Amino acid sequence: MSFDAILIGAGVNGMTLSAYLQRGGLQTLVVEAELQIGGMARSTRPLLAGFVHNPHANYLMQMDISPVVRDLELPIRAPHNRLYVGVA
């Protein structure tokens, strides 16, 4: 296999860059050291059992005005009081 670009980190920025490069016709590979993708958009369970926490949740307030969300036509849904932004 060959790739035009190899991106290190499957966080929001790495996945966004990959989407734009692919839209431009480039073959990309995204690699991630962690077991889960998402970077700053990932929730964790650092405190008490049963609690889920996103230490960077303040960025979610900007999703409705994000040019990336509109440009890549990413759906925003909020079932069960959780916000999801993803590829349809």
GROMACS .gro file of C-alpha atoms in nm:
model
   88
    1MET     CA    1   0.000   0.000   0.000
    2SER     CA    2   0.110   0.355  -0.057
    3PHE     CA    3  -0.024   0.680   0.080
    4ASP     CA    4   0.010   1.043  -0.016
    5ALA     CA    5   0.001   1.145   0.350
    6ILE     CA    6   0.042   0.970   0.686
    7LEU     CA    7  -0.118   1.154   0.976
    8ILE     CA    8  -0.013   1.085   1.333
    9GLY     CA    9  -0.296   1.125   1.580
   10ALA     CA   10  -0.663   1.040   1.531
   11GLY     CA   11  -0.793   1.335   1.727
   12VAL     CA   12  -1.022   1.602   1.591
   13ASN     CA   13  -0.744   1.780   1.404
   14GLY     CA   14  -0.593   1.466   1.251
   15MET     CA   15  -0.930   1.335   1.136
   16THR     CA   16  -1.028   1.677   0.998
   17LEU     CA   17  -0.704   1.710   0.804
   18SER     CA   18  -0.748   1.357   0.669
   19ALA     CA   19  -1.101   1.440   0.550
   20TYR     CA   20  -0.981   1.751   0.366
   21LEU     CA   21  -0.687   1.568   0.207
   22GLN     CA   22  -0.913   1.285   0.094
   23ARG     CA   23  -1.159   1.536  -0.045
   24GLY     CA   24  -0.866   1.668  -0.248
   25GLY     CA   25  -0.803   1.322  -0.390
   26LEU     CA   26  -0.512   1.214  -0.169
   27GLN     CA   27  -0.482   0.870  -0.011
   28THR     CA   28  -0.430   0.910   0.365
   29LEU     CA   29  -0.342   0.685   0.656
   30VAL     CA   30  -0.425   0.798   1.009
   31VAL     CA   31  -0.242   0.626   1.295
   32GLU     CA   32  -0.318   0.659   1.665
   33ALA     CA   33  -0.116   0.545   1.967
   34GLU     CA   34  -0.415   0.524   2.201
   35LEU     CA   35  -0.674   0.246   2.201
   36GLN     CA   36  -0.952   0.495   2.120
   37ILE     CA   37  -0.966   0.769   1.863
   38GLY     CA   38  -1.096   1.115   1.937
   39GLY     CA   39  -0.821   1.304   2.117
   40MET     CA   40  -0.976   1.604   2.292
   41ALA     CA   41  -1.325   1.494   2.182
   42ARG     CA   42  -1.300   1.167   2.374
   43SER     CA   43  -1.477   1.115   2.706
   44THR     CA   44  -1.306   0.940   2.997
   45ARG     CA   45  -1.402   0.789   3.333
   46PRO     CA   46  -1.142   0.950   3.560
   47LEU     CA   47  -1.347   1.021   3.873
   48LEU     CA   48  -1.611   0.792   4.017
   49ALA     CA   49  -1.766   0.476   3.879
   50GLY     CA   50  -2.065   0.557   3.663
   51PHE     CA   51  -1.951   0.909   3.574
   52VAL     CA   52  -1.828   1.004   3.228
   53HIS     CA   53  -1.627   1.320   3.182
   54ASN     CA   54  -1.497   1.510   2.881
   55PRO     CA   55  -1.217   1.740   3.000
   56HIS     CA   56  -1.245   1.946   2.682
   57ALA     CA   57  -1.624   1.975   2.663
   58ASN     CA   58  -1.605   2.353   2.635
   59TYR     CA   59  -1.511   2.307   2.268
   60LEU     CA   60  -1.848   2.141   2.203
   61MET     CA   61  -2.019   2.479   2.250
   62GLN     CA   62  -1.862   2.591   1.922
   63MET     CA   63  -1.989   2.302   1.709
   64ASP     CA   64  -2.294   2.487   1.580
   65ILE     CA   65  -2.073   2.768   1.442
   66SER     CA   66  -1.779   2.557   1.327
   67PRO     CA   67  -1.699   2.608   0.958
   68VAL     CA   68  -1.549   2.256   0.951
   69VAL     CA   69  -1.878   2.096   1.059
   70ARG     CA   70  -2.064   2.285   0.785
   71ASP     CA   71  -1.796   2.240   0.519
   72LEU     CA   72  -1.763   1.864   0.570
   73GLU     CA   73  -2.141   1.835   0.615
   74LEU     CA   74  -2.105   1.649   0.945
   75PRO     CA   75  -2.430   1.564   1.119
   76ILE     CA   76  -2.484   1.697   1.471
   77ARG     CA   77  -2.726   1.497   1.683
   78ALA     CA   78  -2.801   1.500   2.052
   79PRO     CA   79  -2.989   1.184   2.155
   80HIS     CA   80  -3.020   1.106   2.527
   81ASN     CA   81  -2.856   1.435   2.631
   82ARG     CA   82  -2.529   1.349   2.453
   83LEU     CA   83  -2.383   1.543   2.163
   84TYR     CA   84  -2.247   1.345   1.868
   85VAL     CA   85  -2.067   1.488   1.570
   86GLY     CA   86  -1.968   1.239   1.307
   87VAL     CA   87  -1.962   1.121   0.954
   88ALA     CA   88  -2.298   0.999   0.826
   0.00000   0.00000   0.00000
